[in-house]
XYZ file of C-alpha atoms in Angstrom:
718
model
C -9.567 23.102 -36.548
C -5.941 23.888 -36.692
C -3.254 21.392 -36.857
C -2.526 21.842 -33.238
C -6.173 21.396 -32.019
C -6.812 18.595 -34.539
C -3.496 16.833 -32.825
C -5.136 17.381 -29.426
C -8.599 16.104 -30.485
C -9.306 12.453 -28.933
C -9.701 10.916 -32.513
C -6.175 12.463 -33.480
C -3.849 12.519 -30.545
C -0.260 11.276 -30.947
C 0.045 11.964 -34.783
C 0.710 15.199 -36.990
C -2.178 15.345 -39.689
C 0.355 17.117 -41.874
C 2.485 13.824 -41.937
C -0.159 11.090 -42.552
C 0.978 8.654 -45.379
C -1.269 6.087 -46.952
C -0.748 2.275 -45.220
C -0.644 -1.141 -46.502
C -3.894 -3.148 -45.152
C -1.688 -4.842 -42.519
C -0.041 -1.465 -41.319
C -3.715 0.118 -41.466
C -5.047 -2.841 -39.173
C -2.107 -2.545 -36.910
C -2.262 1.385 -36.658
C -6.171 1.156 -35.968
C -5.490 -1.328 -32.814
C -2.799 1.312 -31.655
C -5.135 4.170 -32.122
C -7.802 2.360 -30.245
C -5.580 1.951 -27.090
C -4.384 5.560 -27.475
C -8.311 6.429 -27.499
C -8.256 5.390 -23.598
C -5.383 8.354 -22.563
C -5.076 11.945 -22.330
C -1.787 14.040 -21.957
C -0.362 14.216 -18.167
C -0.026 18.108 -18.836
C -3.319 19.129 -20.281
C -4.903 16.814 -17.834
C -3.435 18.757 -14.926
C -4.831 21.965 -16.668
C -7.984 20.386 -16.401
C -7.359 20.066 -12.593
C -6.416 23.494 -12.205
C -9.518 24.558 -14.347
C -11.632 22.741 -11.671
C -9.918 24.929 -9.123
C -10.735 28.064 -11.266
C -14.478 26.678 -11.358
C -14.737 26.777 -7.260
C -13.536 30.256 -7.389
C -16.449 30.795 -10.019
C -19.181 29.166 -8.121
C -21.525 31.632 -6.768
C -22.558 29.162 -3.734
C -18.921 29.631 -2.383
C -18.394 32.343 0.141
C -16.829 35.321 -1.420
C -13.584 35.138 0.635
C -13.305 31.360 -0.292
C -13.440 32.087 -3.850
C -10.696 34.405 -3.384
C -8.588 31.703 -2.046
C -9.555 29.308 -4.862
C -8.408 32.280 -7.362
C -5.346 32.678 -5.679
C -4.542 28.885 -5.485
C -5.125 28.972 -9.229
C -2.569 30.992 -9.799
C -0.064 29.437 -7.192
C -0.945 26.110 -8.800
C -0.096 27.740 -12.452
C 3.090 29.143 -11.376
C 4.517 26.032 -9.892
C 3.101 24.077 -13.122
C 5.395 26.380 -15.444
C 8.534 26.355 -13.077
C 8.488 22.499 -12.745
C 6.390 20.882 -15.908
C 7.246 23.361 -18.169
C 10.796 23.542 -17.052
C 11.209 19.796 -17.602
C 9.454 19.816 -20.888
C 11.954 22.608 -22.309
C 14.993 20.467 -20.899
C 13.466 17.337 -22.950
C 13.020 19.108 -26.476
C 16.970 18.211 -27.343
C 15.966 14.551 -26.613
C 13.930 14.588 -29.880
C 11.730 11.173 -30.524
C 13.286 9.629 -27.157
C 11.198 12.300 -25.214
C 7.813 11.543 -27.031
C 5.227 11.072 -24.378
C 4.393 7.468 -24.040
C 0.621 7.568 -23.722
C -0.198 10.286 -26.650
C 3.021 10.649 -28.782
C 3.321 14.196 -28.232
C 6.746 15.663 -28.623
C 7.714 17.959 -25.693
C 7.436 20.924 -28.178
C 3.858 20.195 -29.103
C 2.901 19.666 -25.344
C 4.313 23.048 -24.411
C 2.423 24.803 -27.341
C -0.610 22.650 -26.325
C -0.287 24.047 -22.708
C 0.405 27.572 -23.917
C -2.755 27.420 -25.974
C -4.921 26.027 -23.258
C -3.751 28.536 -20.625
C -4.615 31.603 -22.858
C -8.021 30.317 -23.050
C -7.980 29.946 -18.949
C -6.441 33.411 -18.556
C -9.480 34.813 -20.605
C -11.779 33.061 -17.482
C -9.629 34.355 -14.970
C -9.698 37.719 -16.082
C -13.544 37.684 -16.244
C -13.571 36.086 -12.754
C -11.596 38.821 -11.576
C -13.976 41.557 -12.580
C -16.660 39.611 -11.172
C -14.878 39.161 -7.860
C -13.914 42.911 -7.609
C -17.600 43.882 -8.194
C -18.798 41.713 -5.395
C -15.911 42.957 -3.314
C -17.269 46.589 -3.859
C -20.807 45.571 -2.685
C -18.786 44.163 0.412
C -17.262 47.325 0.952
C -13.834 46.826 -0.221
C -12.500 48.466 -3.765
C -9.053 47.998 -5.566
C -9.077 50.817 -7.930
C -6.712 52.162 -10.580
C -6.422 55.768 -12.065
C -9.354 55.428 -14.323
C -11.718 55.209 -11.634
C -10.339 57.379 -8.867
C -10.902 61.591 -8.414
C -8.547 63.885 -9.311
C -8.149 64.862 -5.672
C -7.412 61.140 -4.872
C -4.882 61.208 -8.015
C -2.995 64.247 -6.519
C -2.920 62.682 -2.899
C -1.520 59.529 -4.408
C 1.075 61.693 -6.222
C 2.390 63.146 -2.963
C 2.508 59.907 -1.409
C 4.408 58.444 -4.211
C 6.771 61.277 -4.272
C 7.285 61.116 -0.374
C 7.026 57.366 0.273
C 7.842 55.279 -2.607
C 10.262 57.113 -4.946
C 13.119 57.438 -2.372
C 13.000 53.489 -2.040
C 12.739 52.346 -5.742
C 15.684 51.372 -7.929
C 15.116 52.165 -11.466
C 17.152 51.032 -14.288
C 18.055 52.556 -17.613
C 19.421 49.862 -19.554
C 22.525 51.069 -22.146
C 26.135 50.138 -22.531
C 27.017 51.212 -19.050
C 24.145 49.764 -17.357
C 23.151 45.898 -18.540
C 19.797 44.536 -18.224
C 19.201 43.468 -14.987
C 18.415 39.965 -13.507
C 14.708 39.537 -13.298
C 13.936 37.469 -10.201
C 11.492 34.552 -10.292
C 7.873 35.757 -9.991
C 8.681 39.277 -8.886
C 6.924 42.168 -10.582
C 8.632 44.748 -12.440
C 7.528 48.059 -13.876
C 8.965 48.168 -17.877
C 8.845 51.334 -19.544
C 9.966 52.293 -23.191
C 11.901 55.603 -22.777
C 12.384 58.066 -25.619
C 14.774 61.099 -25.488
C 14.392 64.378 -27.114
C 17.465 63.034 -29.391
C 15.590 60.155 -30.638
C 17.345 57.544 -28.836
C 15.236 54.710 -27.152
C 15.973 52.936 -23.980
C 14.362 50.488 -21.751
C 13.693 51.260 -17.927
C 13.135 48.866 -15.567
C 11.796 49.305 -11.873
C 11.285 46.621 -9.303
C 8.242 46.777 -7.693
C 8.383 44.216 -4.907
C 10.925 45.652 -2.465
C 9.232 44.410 0.743
C 9.772 47.890 2.169
C 6.559 49.394 1.264
C 2.891 47.640 1.251
C 1.497 46.061 -1.472
C -2.054 47.660 -0.942
C -1.791 51.313 -0.498
C -4.949 52.935 1.332
C -6.750 55.567 -0.380
C -9.634 55.942 1.889
C -11.114 53.145 4.449
C -11.938 50.286 2.290
C -10.191 51.617 -0.759
C -6.979 50.557 -2.176
C -4.612 50.833 -5.187
C -1.762 48.375 -5.783
C 1.618 49.681 -5.239
C 2.682 48.450 -8.565
C -0.021 50.284 -10.280
C 1.197 53.401 -8.422
C 4.575 52.886 -9.512
C 3.629 52.036 -13.180
C 1.581 55.354 -13.322
C 3.900 58.038 -12.047
C 6.951 56.545 -14.505
C 7.303 59.991 -15.545
C 8.401 61.073 -12.000
C 10.936 58.258 -11.869
C 12.365 58.657 -15.431
C 12.726 62.265 -15.691
C 13.958 63.621 -18.941
C 12.542 60.911 -20.509
C 9.291 60.422 -22.578
C 7.204 57.319 -21.721
C 6.579 55.665 -25.301
C 4.999 52.542 -23.797
C 4.817 50.960 -20.308
C 3.453 47.422 -18.706
C 4.173 45.385 -15.842
C 5.807 42.345 -16.236
C 6.591 38.956 -14.113
C 9.057 36.029 -14.860
C 8.561 32.644 -13.953
C 11.836 30.742 -14.173
C 12.233 26.888 -14.591
C 12.607 25.161 -11.040
C 13.855 21.882 -12.678
C 17.247 20.713 -11.530
C 17.924 17.048 -11.272
C 19.965 16.936 -7.995
C 21.103 13.532 -8.256
C 22.670 14.089 -11.804
C 24.743 16.862 -10.580
C 25.855 15.677 -7.174
C 29.292 15.458 -6.557
C 30.140 12.860 -4.004
C 33.112 14.851 -2.656
C 30.855 17.414 -1.521
C 28.751 17.857 1.836
C 25.312 16.573 0.408
C 23.349 19.251 2.795
C 25.571 22.293 1.866
C 25.469 21.042 -1.941
C 21.650 20.801 -1.716
C 21.335 24.566 0.096
C 23.531 25.646 -3.074
C 21.222 23.956 -5.406
C 18.389 25.976 -3.887
C 20.326 29.326 -4.505
C 21.104 28.197 -8.005
C 17.345 27.339 -8.984
C 16.640 31.119 -8.533
C 18.353 31.991 -11.599
C 17.121 29.201 -13.994
C 16.035 30.220 -17.356
C 12.675 31.736 -17.817
C 9.613 29.758 -19.064
C 7.027 32.354 -18.882
C 6.710 36.182 -19.040
C 3.426 37.633 -18.044
C 2.406 41.363 -18.990
C -0.097 43.420 -17.808
C -0.380 45.539 -20.726
C 0.665 45.212 -24.457
C 3.734 45.932 -25.504
C 5.156 46.227 -29.166
C 6.336 43.406 -31.009
C 10.074 45.140 -31.079
C 9.905 45.642 -27.323
C 8.898 42.128 -26.777
C 11.359 40.495 -29.091
C 13.986 42.812 -27.153
C 12.764 41.706 -23.980
C 12.551 37.960 -24.865
C 15.989 37.900 -26.646
C 17.517 39.533 -23.426
C 16.036 37.080 -20.926
C 16.293 33.793 -23.263
C 12.685 33.296 -23.613
C 10.700 31.941 -26.800
C 8.042 34.725 -27.634
C 5.431 31.772 -27.517
C 5.876 32.089 -23.657
C 4.586 35.464 -23.118
C 1.045 35.695 -21.668
C -0.837 38.743 -21.396
C -3.564 39.326 -18.480
C -5.934 41.727 -17.341
C -5.723 40.499 -13.873
C -2.901 41.582 -11.193
C 0.166 39.603 -11.914
C 0.404 38.261 -8.280
C -2.932 37.587 -6.442
C -1.217 37.053 -2.978
C -2.811 40.303 -1.764
C -6.213 38.426 -1.687
C -5.358 37.235 1.921
C -4.993 40.945 3.153
C -8.414 41.487 1.811
C -9.715 38.341 3.418
C -8.476 39.903 6.885
C -10.521 42.983 6.314
C -13.452 41.112 5.802
C -12.792 38.477 8.665
C -15.527 40.046 10.840
C -18.220 38.803 8.548
C -18.542 35.249 8.912
C -20.939 35.003 5.859
C -17.702 35.539 3.660
C -16.374 32.378 4.727
C -16.839 28.635 5.122
C -18.564 27.878 8.335
C -15.727 27.575 11.023
C -14.559 24.083 11.481
C -12.229 22.949 14.247
C -10.719 19.345 14.105
C -12.146 17.122 16.356
C -10.936 14.671 19.282
C -11.085 11.016 18.152
C -13.208 8.714 20.527
C -10.988 5.988 19.712
C -8.560 7.398 22.123
C -9.620 7.772 26.096
C -8.149 11.185 27.381
C -6.483 11.319 30.608
C -4.713 7.920 29.836
C -1.413 7.262 28.244
C -1.848 6.748 24.373
C 0.830 4.234 23.906
C -1.025 1.534 25.524
C -4.299 2.104 23.791
C -2.652 1.690 20.488
C -0.936 -1.651 22.067
C -4.435 -2.943 22.602
C -6.264 -1.968 19.431
C -5.328 -0.387 15.860
C -6.352 3.405 15.772
C -7.163 5.662 12.645
C -7.439 9.180 12.443
C -8.731 11.214 9.613
C -7.403 14.552 9.003
C -8.511 17.607 9.176
C -11.803 15.963 10.624
C -9.828 15.041 13.452
C -6.953 16.095 15.301
C -3.402 15.193 14.839
C -2.709 15.472 18.613
C -2.833 11.615 19.435
C -0.086 11.028 17.266
C 1.730 13.933 18.772
C 0.951 12.588 22.003
C 2.212 9.186 21.259
C 5.879 10.688 20.027
C 6.069 12.702 23.315
C 5.142 9.573 25.236
C 7.812 7.758 23.439
C 10.233 10.289 23.980
C 10.097 9.607 27.948
C 8.938 5.974 27.966
C 11.753 3.810 29.637
C 10.770 0.781 27.659
C 11.129 2.923 24.159
C 14.703 2.225 22.785
C 14.112 3.795 19.359
C 12.170 6.101 17.333
C 12.648 5.877 13.319
C 10.608 8.469 10.702
C 10.628 9.625 7.268
C 10.077 13.366 6.915
C 9.154 14.754 3.806
C 7.402 18.155 4.764
C 6.966 19.453 8.196
C 5.517 22.518 9.532
C 7.974 25.751 10.087
C 7.132 25.257 13.837
C 7.056 21.458 14.046
C 6.059 19.533 17.367
C 6.817 16.530 15.423
C 10.431 17.466 15.296
C 10.173 18.859 18.799
C 9.290 15.542 19.988
C 11.930 13.806 18.207
C 14.791 16.424 19.428
C 13.140 15.790 23.197
C 13.561 11.709 22.659
C 17.219 12.045 21.461
C 18.029 14.310 24.258
C 16.460 11.728 26.383
C 19.093 9.236 25.241
C 16.577 7.253 22.599
C 17.782 6.058 19.422
C 16.188 8.420 17.057
C 16.798 7.941 13.349
C 15.259 10.534 11.151
C 15.308 10.567 7.265
C 15.177 14.066 6.114
C 14.331 14.282 2.508
C 16.397 17.331 1.258
C 14.903 16.729 -2.384
C 11.189 17.789 -1.311
C 10.695 20.428 -3.768
C 10.277 24.061 -2.453
C 10.738 22.839 0.826
C 14.382 22.220 0.712
C 15.474 25.191 2.696
C 13.216 24.313 5.656
C 14.107 20.633 5.671
C 17.815 21.845 5.524
C 17.348 23.713 8.792
C 15.410 20.902 10.359
C 18.468 18.671 9.745
C 20.568 20.808 11.359
C 18.746 21.290 14.509
C 17.882 17.372 14.765
C 21.587 16.508 14.502
C 22.340 18.951 17.138
C 19.925 17.487 19.518
C 21.757 13.951 19.178
C 19.516 12.474 16.194
C 20.883 10.120 13.798
C 20.148 12.046 10.609
C 19.731 10.593 7.258
C 19.504 12.372 3.652
C 17.629 10.199 1.391
C 18.634 7.841 -1.243
C 20.531 8.556 -4.637
C 18.449 8.492 -7.492
C 15.336 8.138 -5.147
C 13.116 10.510 -3.210
C 11.828 9.007 0.098
C 8.210 10.063 0.096
C 6.951 7.224 2.599
C 5.274 8.469 5.735
C 6.432 6.064 8.021
C 7.099 5.995 11.731
C 8.444 3.408 13.816
C 8.685 3.299 17.707
C 10.349 -0.158 19.253
C 10.075 -1.120 22.841
C 11.736 -4.001 24.545
C 9.432 -5.563 27.007
C 10.521 -8.894 28.753
C 13.605 -8.897 26.575
C 11.689 -8.980 23.476
C 11.040 -6.062 20.843
C 7.444 -4.530 20.566
C 6.826 -2.352 17.522
C 4.092 0.377 17.396
C 4.234 1.732 13.743
C 2.246 4.722 12.325
C 1.505 4.725 8.470
C 0.048 7.902 6.982
C -0.972 9.244 3.488
C 0.340 12.954 4.145
C 3.210 14.600 5.842
C 3.996 14.848 9.430
C 2.976 18.580 9.093
C 0.458 20.187 11.822
C -0.249 23.062 9.381
C -1.694 20.852 6.281
C -3.224 18.321 8.749
C -5.709 21.023 9.271
C -6.045 21.678 5.358
C -5.686 18.362 3.585
C -7.539 15.094 3.928
C -5.065 12.245 4.955
C -5.525 9.107 7.057
C -2.858 7.969 9.565
C -2.993 4.378 10.804
C -1.352 3.441 14.165
C -0.821 -0.125 14.822
C 0.831 -2.522 17.294
C 0.878 -5.393 14.491
C 3.988 -7.298 14.881
C 4.071 -8.120 11.163
C 3.470 -4.436 10.253
C 6.147 -3.714 12.613
C 8.869 -6.114 11.292
C 8.084 -4.896 7.663
C 8.711 -1.405 8.890
C 11.677 -2.183 10.511
C 13.087 -4.010 7.226
C 12.355 -0.513 5.409
C 14.288 1.286 7.488
C 17.084 -0.927 7.859
C 17.419 -0.680 4.199
C 17.289 2.905 4.095
C 19.964 3.299 6.777
C 22.249 1.150 4.129
C 21.499 3.367 1.290
C 19.121 0.635 -0.158
C 15.406 0.028 -0.955
C 13.427 -2.963 0.183
C 13.390 -5.657 -2.554
C 11.528 -8.388 -1.317
C 7.786 -8.036 -0.824
C 6.543 -8.066 2.701
C 3.478 -7.030 4.442
C 4.126 -3.171 3.776
C 4.114 -2.808 0.082
C 7.475 -0.494 -0.521
C 8.364 0.978 -3.911
C 10.209 1.117 -5.824
C 10.774 -2.542 -6.070
C 7.495 -4.064 -4.888
C 4.546 -1.695 -5.084
C 3.826 -1.198 -8.781
C 4.034 -5.221 -9.308
C 1.801 -5.950 -6.358
C -0.960 -3.609 -7.467
C -0.777 -4.972 -10.848
C -0.990 -8.404 -9.355
C -3.875 -7.525 -7.197
C -5.916 -5.910 -10.463
C -4.992 -9.485 -12.491
C -6.580 -11.343 -9.439
C -9.689 -9.408 -9.921
C -9.568 -10.021 -13.663
C -9.372 -13.823 -12.933
C -12.448 -13.656 -10.641
C -14.321 -11.520 -13.178
C -13.619 -14.155 -15.951
C -14.887 -16.926 -13.813
C -18.245 -14.824 -13.371
C -17.729 -13.934 -9.853
C -17.992 -10.212 -8.292
C -14.722 -8.371 -9.199
C -14.244 -4.849 -7.766
C -11.225 -2.399 -7.720
C -11.722 0.973 -5.826
C -8.718 3.567 -5.908
C -8.545 7.089 -4.542
C -5.148 9.043 -5.540
C -4.252 12.336 -6.287
C -3.107 11.663 -9.721
C -3.269 8.493 -12.250
C -0.401 8.419 -14.800
C 1.300 5.103 -14.534
C 1.188 3.290 -17.638
C 1.527 -0.120 -16.460
C -1.152 0.177 -14.056
C -3.449 2.007 -16.415
C -3.023 -0.939 -18.865
C -3.989 -3.406 -16.147
C -7.190 -1.376 -15.589
C -8.272 -1.379 -19.265
C -7.739 -5.238 -19.047
C -10.088 -5.424 -15.874
C -12.552 -3.291 -17.813
C -12.573 -5.333 -20.473
C -12.956 -8.353 -18.456
C -15.987 -6.935 -16.625
C -14.302 -5.607 -13.407
C -16.261 -2.684 -11.621
C -13.607 0.054 -11.171
C -14.268 3.087 -9.169
C -11.422 5.820 -9.153
C -11.357 8.982 -7.329
C -8.686 11.009 -8.711
C -8.216 14.674 -7.636
C -5.875 15.943 -9.976
C -4.177 14.298 -13.194
C -5.987 11.470 -14.755
C -4.467 10.070 -17.806
C -6.917 7.520 -18.215
C -10.262 7.987 -19.846
C -13.362 6.039 -18.769
C -16.367 4.773 -20.775
C -14.438 4.238 -24.049
C -16.358 1.808 -25.911
C -14.960 -1.969 -25.842
C -11.929 -0.274 -23.397
C -12.952 1.301 -20.432
C -16.714 1.027 -20.195
C -16.608 -0.489 -16.628
C -14.312 2.484 -15.199
C -15.923 5.455 -13.517
C -13.670 8.301 -12.528
C -14.647 11.400 -10.355
C -12.807 14.173 -8.858
C -13.455 15.928 -5.790
C -12.430 19.540 -5.176
C -13.683 21.262 -2.323
C -12.760 23.310 1.102
C -10.101 20.912 1.904
C -7.437 19.341 -0.346
C -8.010 15.818 -1.110
C -4.685 13.982 -0.309
C -5.488 10.663 0.877
C -4.626 7.410 -1.102
C -6.865 4.347 -0.488
C -6.537 1.068 -2.570
C -9.302 -1.519 -2.562
C -9.418 -4.825 -4.251
C -12.259 -7.345 -4.274
C -15.473 -7.255 -2.231
C -16.616 -8.928 0.902
C -14.530 -11.279 3.000
C -11.814 -11.493 0.500
C -11.389 -7.279 0.124
C -8.039 -6.204 0.496
C -7.715 -2.524 1.670
C -4.766 -0.241 1.850
C -3.987 3.134 2.585
C -0.746 4.566 1.072
C 1.663 7.486 0.234
C 1.904 6.676 -3.285
C -0.111 8.041 -6.034
C -0.289 6.005 -9.230
C 2.425 7.780 -11.089
C 5.429 6.161 -12.770
C 7.612 8.641 -10.349
C 5.903 7.143 -7.322
C 5.934 3.608 -8.777
C 9.618 3.672 -9.869
C 11.563 6.805 -8.381
C 10.399 6.943 -4.953
C 10.394 4.916 -1.946
C 6.642 4.822 -0.912
C 4.772 2.595 1.722
C 1.129 1.119 1.344
C -0.065 -0.458 4.556
C -2.800 -2.900 4.960
C -5.792 -2.053 7.111
C -6.633 -5.215 9.008
C -8.910 -4.202 11.945
C -12.672 -4.702 11.011
C -13.752 -1.490 12.494
C -11.026 0.455 10.613
C -11.691 -1.282 7.229
C -15.543 -0.096 7.726
C -14.675 3.401 8.409
C -12.558 3.729 5.403
C -15.042 2.071 3.217
C -17.781 4.076 4.330
C -15.428 7.241 3.454
C -14.960 6.035 0.047
C -18.298 4.980 -0.674
C -19.472 8.362 0.790
C -17.169 10.159 -1.730
C -18.657 7.902 -4.726
C -21.999 9.309 -3.800
C -20.971 12.961 -3.736
C -23.339 15.216 -5.762
C -22.083 18.438 -4.621
C -18.192 18.880 -5.155
C -17.669 15.708 -7.161
C -16.972 16.018 -11.118
C -16.990 13.140 -13.372
C -14.686 12.560 -16.057
C -16.317 11.862 -19.523
C -14.596 9.842 -22.441
C -13.835 12.867 -24.392
C -11.539 14.126 -21.502
C -14.262 16.761 -20.040
C -15.431 16.956 -16.590
C -19.162 17.708 -15.527
C -20.665 18.092 -12.183
C -22.123 15.272 -10.750
C -26.000 15.806 -10.249
C -27.613 12.749 -9.191
C -31.359 12.696 -7.977
C -32.403 12.501 -4.469
C -30.427 13.488 -1.230
C -27.656 16.110 -1.805
C -24.088 14.702 -0.514
C -21.009 16.959 -0.022
C -18.699 14.416 1.483
C -16.391 16.701 3.104
C -19.460 18.449 5.089
C -20.839 14.994 6.238
C -16.817 13.929 7.375
C -17.037 16.951 9.103
C -20.589 16.495 10.959
C -19.877 12.680 11.586
C -16.435 13.776 13.292
C -18.416 16.171 15.579
C -21.120 13.666 16.291
C -18.310 10.938 17.243
C -16.120 13.276 19.374
C -16.173 12.455 23.085
C -19.119 14.546 24.559
C -19.920 15.807 20.952
C -18.592 18.496 18.773
C -15.437 20.221 20.585
């Protein structure tokens, strides 16, 4: 076991075996207590890689339809791209901080975390390469082949050469690096052909060609159902491009650049914030590289030159036997669209039986709380409520927080209609929603032009809450309709992500929502706990108090329970309270799709904690908090994962679900996910995940939710 592997082993996390020293008995006892606590934690970055491994495993599963496996493979790659851009970029920025930047849970320094990530990614890359070969074999049996020059006939090679000379060569922009031609800027995530060029006079140069011009197709047709990637075509015919040179070595390369910019740290208050964010998006495209991918090996000398030129540590070079960009999988799926066996059975979001069609929806919410479960049910009722509010004479204002919206947003259209109808429309548009900044900037301009009052968020915080407040004046008194969601106001993702949307006329919730928006309008955050639990000031402490309450019940010998469903669990304060609850005998069920830094089943520490992850057809995205059982159970839905950033550096909302029927529905969904033995994987004390395979009836929770939505829809499945 190398020192890095030893460092990452659960028994040695947080210490470098090369630096161990003898300890006094008192120090040894203290150290053992500390190590016992560390046994409960795993590094955040490595836990995220375990999540992406679960995505890769879905692509590997033979029971998943072929084209859906292609989707999971592409998602695995895009996930990894974003991980390097955001997390590795951030870790690289932390390296100069030294000891101050140690991971609080495992003690790893930023450089050690990067090394551990690269080691793990190399192992995953081997699995991805093997998966790609398997997928290509199955695609060939389905009538689609992606070929290269090792597998095509000489006649096809001649035709491709003619095509290259006629169609591609005139559109290429080759560069030979020299004194008069500096090394070009390599754009983020774009593919380049790199050649080591030799002249007869012995001088060696480097040649580069951008392969993604957007002018010619990525997949070049050889024959019906037979294709070659355009970058492979360019790479093969480099001699026709660099005439007068001998091709000494060649490879396709792809650079991933950091996307880690702290907007608040560099913002100048004298600047227009929206224009500042637009410029920041442009600058991000030129940040330092964090990874260089190669399709073929290059000499150490060439690699050193490349890394030195672009400013990358050679450890960040990864070799792949898979195409460097798998986005072309969507084109293959289009070719096979006519065969339903290659896809999941078609599912259309269903109408909700809670709403009576043909009657206005606003009065129906006033009569009784409503809950929508996406993507199993349609988002239409909420959209209809916004449209009704836009033209309702009793509605005086609509307030909403937007984090990510669709490119053709019906939500935004309804808000603009309301403003044009004279309603007071206040829209908080979070311009710091990573990778959606440009979309949000454009929508903010259109909202302003329509007469909406647009706010851009708060200094130092992201507004991640999913909150909408419609205010009516009835008989001179305000009447609130509040919507609280676990996911974005995005019609596209509402068909792909599992989320919950609560609509209520509860006056206490409405008053609490009004207080949140009043604070945001003043550039502040809610500081006093209310019916709605609001981060950054009131959410973490409230969750900790509710966990502690369950501890008190357990210590008195009474039933105690905590059930939490989130995307990620990293907040150490919350995890410390969960450890104490487990030690006190509280039963704890955690459904954590992605990162989970808390290890269950550690003797004497987390024995009463069970953790499962569900990765399936839809992206699990809803957040649910449950505390207690029976009559004293408190049940919340929330926008917040249990991460330090969500607890302390974002505006988040958790809302109580008070209606007995809606509480029962959420409880049923939660308990069904706990029984899932088809898509669920259980986290073990050693940090590994294993498929849940319990005896008896097969339970695929997402498939069941699809079935129930169809059965409950008015008139049956729609």
